[in-house]
Amino acid sequence: MRIDILSVVPGLLESPFAHSILKRAREKGKAEVYIHNIRDWASNKHKTVDDAPYGGGAGMVMMVEPVVACMEELRSRRQYDEIIYMSPDGELLDQPMANHYSLMSNLLVLCGHYKGIDERIREHFITREISIGNYVLSGGELAAAVFCDAVIRLLPGVLNDETSALSDSFQDDLLAPPVYTRPAEFRGWKVPDILLSGNTPEVEKWRHEKALERTREKRPELLKKH
Ligand code: ADE
């Protein structure tokens, strides 16, 4: 999978892709992530990428020309499955959406900044808007990093244990059950006996019951689907 991310603050995106699972996914060639600085496509000598809104009002708007120049250059080299704009106006990201995008080959992700992007970019280029929650971030970069993480970790061969993405919280609309590791007892706090029993079917049954119990307690709305 290839993801091209367009940003006016590319530095914000460096760290999330330089560590842990996303780093490994890139090194293994499972995910290619390219971060483009929109400013490189600005045509004026000051490399301006934002301007005041027509009609007045506070804040600046991301200009249409540099964004379109960047998108058209990228689009001339390959076909994108989706051109995504990270925005609080978008559809809320959830696990089925992450699963859906993990099957794609080429994604282009635009991060907004300032007061937003010139509406003509949305009308003529954006095929989907995605939000990571009902709150406003200073820009789309952190949201893009969240989106890419949720998608890339699902690509085959990215996680060491192939089944571990399938047993995540939300893959079956249930939260994950509690997990423990050594020592079996710490300050008198014991790991449940069943997990030390070696009885795999009973362990699985216990995990499912705990997942249900936890979901009922913390996120009862998820159980409506069951
Ligand atoms: N940009 C600013 N806020 C955002 C949000 N909540 N989700 C996605 N992109 C955003």
XYZ file of N, CA and C and ligand atoms in Angstrom, residues 86-88 130-133 135-137 139-140 143, ligand 1:
49
model
N -8.735 15.105 5.818
C -8.944 14.928 7.249
C -9.645 16.191 7.761
N -10.814 16.011 8.321
C -11.598 17.180 8.719
C -12.617 16.794 9.783
N -12.871 17.700 10.743
C -13.907 17.384 11.729
C -15.298 17.268 11.096
N -12.760 12.489 6.362
C -12.723 11.608 7.534
C -12.370 12.430 8.778
N -13.129 12.204 9.833
C -12.878 12.843 11.128
C -12.432 11.778 12.108
N -11.558 12.149 13.036
C -11.188 11.157 14.063
C -11.934 11.417 15.370
N -12.842 12.371 15.392
C -13.601 12.587 16.625
C -14.271 13.941 16.603
N -14.188 16.850 17.860
C -13.432 17.931 18.465
C -12.566 18.504 17.352
N -12.083 19.726 17.559
C -11.302 20.366 16.498
C -9.824 20.381 16.865
N -9.006 19.821 15.983
C -7.550 19.848 16.155
C -6.997 21.069 15.421
N -4.803 21.058 13.211
C -4.569 20.707 11.808
C -4.875 19.241 11.609
N -4.838 18.800 10.360
C -5.201 17.412 10.072
C -4.064 16.414 10.255
N -4.522 13.792 12.945
C -5.632 12.934 12.506
C -5.154 11.981 11.403
N -8.740 18.341 11.557
C -9.080 19.114 12.602
N -9.836 18.445 13.467
C -9.980 17.186 12.973
C -10.651 16.020 13.411
N -11.361 15.990 14.534
N -10.578 14.922 12.644
C -9.903 14.955 11.479
N -9.248 16.012 11.020
C -9.280 17.138 11.749
